[in-house]
């Protein structure tokens, strides 16, 4: 499968952009487990052109992450085009536009999924970005604003006509936020439209190898994007790939490998963000890696309160010593 000139394998697996989750250290571990394409957390176009530190930091990407896209969002057309050019200067492989974020603060202002209420503006912004950058441009969006305005099938054609190179669709409306189940039937309908030729990446609720296979088989998508299920479980990419290739399921990852992963992830987080921030931002991942271990409460607490790398490494050694043979289920 190809996005413009970016060659990906068949049935590629995409790591969904997730604010505060898919930072560079998490992307490092997801890549290691076989994520074929990744994106930065979304970057505010207003923040970028204002020179806001947090937005600029998100533009930092590493060679081993390629292919990678920088994702931008915003509602002011000129700011979006300007931000896309700044993102291009950071040399990602593509620029992705977020027209899907449902969060009030963003959507009510007309950015993210708020743009689903103004499809003409969405198309115009996309067109302007495509014209003004030379990298491939992709879009990530939802089915529509609400149940009565699921415009995605027609919108997909219009977006394609602007010259974008791929489209990712999360099978929910803005009104659904993250509730209910993702509806993949409309994603399938986009693929059935004979006018569509750009790759369509389906997204929403994939949490197992079986669901991943079904998404490809039933809805004909070119790629699938996985978000929440990667959290605390980045090896899901390996599990899905193995299942797609062999039809067999891998056993759950054992505790010693989880400990090795936690150490590697922590080291990367500290390397990239420095000791204090690196540890603080790792906490949410660390405890998830050991979810379900019996009598783990006290150790978990130590793991997520320590600010000393040495101490965290010894707690991890202790976890391996004490729970190394415990059967895991996830
Ligand atoms: C914590 C969190 C942060 C997110 N941040 C972004 C983001 O920055 N950009 C984006 O396009 N989508 C974002 N999303 C949406 C996901 O990319 C994805 O579309 C959604 O979670 C559905 O996929 P899933 O069911 O596999 O999680 C976020 C979702 C979550 C849960």
Coordinates of C-alpha atoms and ligand atoms in Angstrom, one line a residue:
X1 CA 0.0 0.0 0.0
X2 CA 1.3 3.5 -0.8
X3 CA 0.5 6.9 0.5
X4 CA 1.7 9.1 -2.3
X5 CA 5.3 7.9 -2.7
X6 CA 5.5 6.4 0.8
X7 CA 5.7 2.7 0.5
X8 CA 4.0 0.7 3.3
X9 CA 3.5 -3.0 3.5
X10 CA 0.1 -4.5 2.6
X11 CA -2.5 -4.2 5.4
X12 CA -0.5 -1.6 7.3
X13 CA -1.2 -0.9 11.0
X14 CA -1.2 2.8 12.0
X15 CA -0.7 4.1 15.5
X16 CA -3.4 6.7 16.1
X17 CA -2.3 10.2 17.1
X18 CA -3.2 10.6 20.8
X19 CA -2.6 13.8 22.7
X20 CA -0.5 13.2 25.8
X21 CA 0.0 9.5 24.9
X22 CA 1.8 9.1 21.6
X23 CA 4.8 11.1 22.4
X24 CA 8.2 10.2 21.0
X25 CA 9.0 7.6 23.6
X26 CA 5.7 5.8 23.2
X27 CA 6.1 5.9 19.4
X28 CA 9.5 4.3 19.9
X29 CA 8.0 1.3 21.6
X30 CA 5.1 1.1 19.1
X31 CA 7.5 1.1 16.2
X32 CA 9.5 -1.6 17.9
X33 CA 6.4 -3.8 17.9
X34 CA 5.6 -3.1 14.3
X35 CA 3.5 0.0 13.9
X36 CA 3.9 0.7 10.2
X37 CA 2.9 4.4 10.2
X38 CA 2.7 6.9 13.1
X39 CA 1.8 10.5 13.8
X40 CA 2.8 13.1 16.3
X41 CA 0.2 14.2 18.9
X42 CA -1.9 16.9 17.3
X43 CA -0.2 20.3 17.1
X44 CA -2.2 23.6 17.4
X45 CA -1.8 25.7 14.3
X46 CA -2.3 28.8 16.4
X47 CA 0.3 27.6 18.9
X48 CA 2.8 27.0 16.2
X49 CA 2.5 30.4 14.6
X50 CA 2.6 32.0 18.0
X51 CA 5.8 30.1 18.7
X52 CA 4.3 28.4 21.7
X53 CA 7.0 26.1 23.2
X54 CA 4.7 23.0 23.6
X55 CA 3.6 23.1 20.0
X56 CA 7.1 23.5 18.7
X57 CA 8.3 20.6 20.9
X58 CA 5.8 18.3 19.3
X59 CA 7.4 18.9 15.9
X60 CA 10.5 17.0 17.0
X61 CA 10.7 13.7 15.2
X62 CA 13.4 11.1 15.0
X63 CA 14.8 9.2 12.0
X64 CA 13.9 5.8 13.3
X65 CA 10.2 6.9 13.5
X66 CA 9.8 7.1 9.7
X67 CA 7.4 7.1 8.0
X68 CA 5.8 9.6 10.3
X69 CA 3.3 12.4 9.9
X70 CA 2.9 15.7 11.8
X71 CA -0.7 16.3 12.6
X72 CA -2.1 19.9 12.9
X73 CA -5.4 21.3 13.9
X74 CA -7.1 24.7 14.0
X75 CA -10.0 26.7 12.5
X76 CA -8.3 29.7 10.9
X77 CA -7.5 28.9 7.3
X78 CA -4.4 31.2 7.0
X79 CA -3.1 29.9 10.3
X80 CA -3.6 26.3 9.2
X81 CA -1.7 26.9 6.0
X82 CA 1.1 28.7 7.8
X83 CA 1.3 26.0 10.4
X84 CA 1.4 23.3 7.7
X85 CA 4.5 25.1 6.2
X86 CA 6.2 25.2 9.6
X87 CA 5.4 21.5 10.1
X88 CA 6.8 20.7 6.7
X89 CA 10.1 22.4 7.7
X90 CA 10.4 19.9 10.5
X91 CA 10.8 17.2 7.7
X92 CA 8.1 14.6 8.5
X93 CA 7.0 12.3 5.7
X94 CA 3.6 13.8 5.5
X95 CA 1.3 16.4 7.0
X96 CA -2.0 15.2 8.5
X97 CA -4.9 17.5 9.2
X98 CA -7.1 16.8 12.2
X99 CA -10.8 17.3 11.4
X100 CA -11.9 14.8 14.0
X101 CA -11.2 16.0 17.5
X102 CA -14.5 16.1 19.5
X103 CA -13.2 17.9 22.6
X104 CA -15.5 20.9 23.4
X105 CA -12.7 23.5 23.6
X106 CA -11.6 22.6 20.1
X107 CA -14.8 21.5 18.3
X108 CA -17.0 24.4 19.5
X109 CA -14.5 26.8 18.0
X110 CA -14.9 25.1 14.7
X111 CA -11.6 23.2 14.7
X112 CA -11.2 19.4 14.8
X113 CA -14.6 17.7 14.3
X114 CA -16.2 21.2 14.5
X115 CA -15.2 21.5 10.9
X116 CA -17.8 18.8 10.1
X117 CA -20.4 21.5 10.4
X118 CA -18.6 23.5 7.7
X119 CA -17.6 21.1 5.1
X120 CA -16.9 23.9 2.5
X121 CA -14.4 25.4 4.9
X122 CA -12.9 22.1 5.6
X123 CA -12.4 21.4 1.9
X124 CA -11.0 25.0 1.4
X125 CA -8.5 24.6 4.2
X126 CA -7.4 21.2 2.9
X127 CA -7.0 22.6 -0.6
X128 CA -4.9 25.5 0.5
X129 CA -2.6 23.2 2.5
X130 CA -2.2 20.8 -0.4
X131 CA -1.3 23.7 -2.6
X132 CA 1.2 25.3 -0.2
X133 CA 3.3 22.3 0.9
X134 CA 5.1 19.9 -1.2
X135 CA 4.8 16.9 1.2
X136 CA 1.8 14.6 0.9
X137 CA -1.2 15.8 2.9
X138 CA -3.7 13.4 4.6
X139 CA -6.8 14.0 6.6
X140 CA -8.2 12.4 9.7
X141 CA -11.9 12.9 10.4
X142 CA -15.2 11.3 11.6
X143 CA -18.4 10.2 10.0
X144 CA -20.1 13.5 10.5
X145 CA -21.3 16.0 13.1
X146 CA -24.2 13.9 14.4
X147 CA -26.6 11.1 13.6
X148 CA -28.5 13.3 11.1
X149 CA -25.4 14.5 9.3
X150 CA -23.2 11.6 8.4
X151 CA -21.7 13.2 5.4
X152 CA -18.5 11.2 5.1
X153 CA -19.1 9.3 1.9
X154 CA -19.6 12.5 -0.1
X155 CA -17.0 14.4 1.9
X156 CA -14.4 11.8 1.2
X157 CA -14.8 12.4 -2.6
X158 CA -14.5 16.2 -2.1
X159 CA -11.4 15.8 0.1
X160 CA -9.8 13.5 -2.4
X161 CA -10.4 16.1 -5.1
X162 CA -8.3 18.6 -3.2
X163 CA -5.3 16.3 -3.8
X164 CA -4.9 14.6 -0.4
X165 CA -3.0 11.3 -0.4
X166 CA -5.0 9.3 2.1
X167 CA -8.0 9.6 4.4
X168 CA -8.5 8.2 7.9
X169 CA -12.0 7.9 9.2
X170 CA -13.0 7.2 12.8
X171 CA -16.4 5.5 12.7
X172 CA -18.1 7.8 15.1
X173 CA -19.9 11.2 14.8
X174 CA -18.7 14.2 16.8
X175 CA -21.9 13.9 18.9
X176 CA -20.9 10.3 19.9
X177 CA -17.5 11.6 21.3
X178 CA -16.1 8.2 22.3
X179 CA -19.3 6.6 23.4
X180 CA -21.3 3.7 21.8
X181 CA -19.6 1.5 19.2
X182 CA -17.7 2.7 16.1
X183 CA -19.8 2.1 13.0
X184 CA -17.6 0.8 10.2
X185 CA -20.4 0.3 7.6
X186 CA -19.9 3.9 6.3
X187 CA -16.2 3.4 6.2
X188 CA -16.9 0.3 4.0
X189 CA -19.2 2.5 1.8
X190 CA -16.3 4.9 1.1
X191 CA -14.3 2.0 -0.1
X192 CA -17.2 0.8 -2.3
X193 CA -17.4 4.2 -4.1
X194 CA -15.7 3.5 -7.5
X195 CA -14.5 7.1 -7.7
X196 CA -12.3 6.7 -4.6
X197 CA -8.7 5.9 -5.3
X198 CA -6.7 7.2 -2.3
X199 CA -6.1 4.8 0.5
X200 CA -8.7 4.7 3.3
X201 CA -7.6 4.0 6.8
X202 CA -10.3 2.7 9.1
X203 CA -10.3 3.6 12.8
X204 CA -12.4 2.9 15.9
X205 CA -12.5 0.3 18.6
X206 CA -10.0 -2.2 17.2
X207 CA -8.7 -4.0 20.2
X208 CA -7.9 -7.5 19.1
X209 CA -6.3 -9.4 16.2
X210 CA -9.7 -10.8 15.3
X211 CA -11.2 -7.3 15.0
X212 CA -8.3 -6.1 13.0
X213 CA -8.7 -9.0 10.5
X214 CA -12.5 -8.4 10.3
X215 CA -11.9 -4.7 9.5
X216 CA -9.7 -5.6 6.5
X217 CA -11.9 -8.5 5.3
X218 CA -15.4 -7.0 5.8
X219 CA -14.8 -3.4 5.1
X220 CA -12.0 -3.5 2.6
X221 CA -10.0 -0.7 4.1
X222 CA -6.4 -0.2 3.0
X223 CA -5.1 0.2 6.6
X224 CA -6.3 0.2 10.1
X225 CA -5.5 2.7 12.8
X226 CA -5.3 1.7 16.5
X227 CA -5.6 4.1 19.4
X228 CA -6.8 3.3 22.8
X229 CA -6.0 -0.4 22.6
X230 CA -2.3 0.4 22.4
X231 CA -2.3 2.1 25.7
X232 CA -0.4 -0.2 28.2
X233 CA -0.3 -2.7 25.4
X234 CA 1.9 -1.4 22.6
X235 CA 2.7 -5.0 21.6
X236 CA -0.8 -5.3 20.1
X237 CA 0.9 -4.4 16.8
X238 CA 3.0 -7.6 17.0
X239 CA -0.1 -9.6 18.0
X240 CA -2.2 -8.3 15.1
X241 CA 0.6 -8.8 12.5
X242 CA 1.2 -12.3 13.7
X243 CA -2.5 -13.2 13.4
X244 CA -2.9 -11.6 10.0
X245 CA 0.2 -13.5 8.8
X246 CA -0.5 -16.9 10.4
X247 CA -4.1 -17.0 11.6
X248 CA -2.7 -17.9 15.0
X249 CA -2.7 -15.9 18.2
X250 CA 0.4 -15.2 20.2
X251 CA 0.4 -16.0 23.9
X252 CA 0.1 -12.9 26.2
X253 CA 3.4 -11.2 26.8
X254 CA 5.1 -12.6 29.9
X255 CA 6.2 -10.6 32.9
X256 CA 10.0 -10.7 32.2
X257 CA 9.4 -9.2 28.8
X258 CA 7.1 -6.6 30.2
X259 CA 9.8 -5.6 32.7
X260 CA 12.3 -5.3 29.8
X261 CA 9.9 -3.2 27.9
X262 CA 9.1 -0.9 30.9
X263 CA 12.9 -0.4 31.4
X264 CA 13.5 0.4 27.7
X265 CA 10.5 2.7 27.6
X266 CA 11.5 4.5 30.7
X267 CA 15.1 5.0 29.5
X268 CA 13.8 6.4 26.2
X269 CA 11.4 8.8 28.0
X270 CA 14.2 10.1 30.2
X271 CA 16.6 10.4 27.2
X272 CA 14.1 12.5 25.4
X273 CA 12.4 14.5 28.1
X274 CA 15.0 14.6 30.9
X275 CA 14.8 12.8 34.2
X276 CA 11.9 14.5 36.0
X277 CA 9.5 15.0 33.1
X278 CA 10.5 11.7 31.6
X279 CA 9.6 9.9 34.7
X280 CA 6.4 11.8 35.3
X281 CA 5.1 11.2 31.8
X282 CA 6.0 7.5 32.1
X283 CA 3.9 6.8 35.1
X284 CA 0.7 6.4 33.2
X285 CA 2.3 3.7 31.0
X286 CA 4.3 2.0 33.7
X287 CA 1.4 0.8 35.9
X288 CA -0.6 -0.3 32.8
X289 CA 2.2 -2.7 31.8
X290 CA 1.5 -4.7 34.9
X291 CA -2.3 -4.6 35.1
X292 CA -3.9 -7.7 36.5
X293 CA -0.9 -9.0 38.6
X294 CA -2.2 -10.3 41.9
X295 CA -1.3 -8.4 45.1
X296 CA 0.3 -5.7 43.1
X297 CA -1.3 -2.6 44.7
X298 CA 1.6 -1.7 47.0
X299 CA 4.2 -2.2 44.4
X300 CA 2.2 -0.2 41.8
X301 CA 2.0 2.7 44.2
X302 CA 5.8 2.7 44.6
X303 CA 6.2 2.4 40.9
X304 CA 4.1 5.5 40.2
X305 CA 5.3 7.7 43.0
X306 CA 9.1 7.3 42.8
X307 CA 11.0 10.1 41.1
X308 CA 14.3 8.2 41.1
X309 CA 15.3 6.2 38.0
X310 CA 17.5 3.9 40.1
X311 CA 14.6 3.2 42.5
X312 CA 12.2 2.5 39.6
X313 CA 14.7 0.1 38.0
X314 CA 15.0 -1.8 41.3
X315 CA 11.2 -1.9 41.6
X316 CA 11.1 -3.3 38.1
X317 CA 13.7 -5.9 39.0
X318 CA 11.6 -6.8 42.1
X319 CA 8.5 -7.3 39.9
X320 CA 10.4 -9.7 37.7
X321 CA 11.7 -11.6 40.7
X322 CA 8.4 -11.8 42.5
X323 CA 5.9 -12.2 39.6
X324 CA 8.3 -13.5 36.8
X325 CA 6.4 -16.8 36.6
X326 CA 2.9 -15.4 37.0
X327 CA 0.6 -16.1 34.1
X328 CA -0.6 -12.9 32.3
X329 CA -3.9 -12.7 30.6
X330 CA -3.7 -9.6 28.4
Ligands
LIG1 C1 -6.4 10.3 25.0 C2 -6.7 10.5 23.5 C3 -6.1 11.5 22.8 C4 -6.4 11.7 21.4 N1 -5.7 12.6 20.7 C5 -5.9 12.7 19.4 C6 -5.1 13.6 18.5 O1 -4.3 14.3 19.0 N2 -5.4 13.6 17.2 C7 -6.3 12.8 16.6 O2 -6.5 12.9 15.4 N3 -7.1 12.0 17.4 C8 -6.9 11.9 18.7 N4 -7.6 11.0 19.4 C9 -8.5 10.1 18.7 C10 -7.7 8.8 18.3 O3 -6.7 9.1 17.3 C11 -8.7 7.8 17.6 O4 -9.3 8.3 16.5 C12 -9.8 7.3 18.6 O5 -9.3 7.1 19.9 C13 -10.6 6.1 18.1 O6 -9.7 5.0 17.9 P1 -9.6 3.8 19.0 O7 -11.0 3.3 19.2 O8 -8.7 2.8 18.4 O9 -9.1 4.4 20.2 C14 -7.3 10.8 20.8 C15 -8.0 9.8 21.5 C16 -7.7 9.6 22.9 C17 -8.3 8.5 23.6

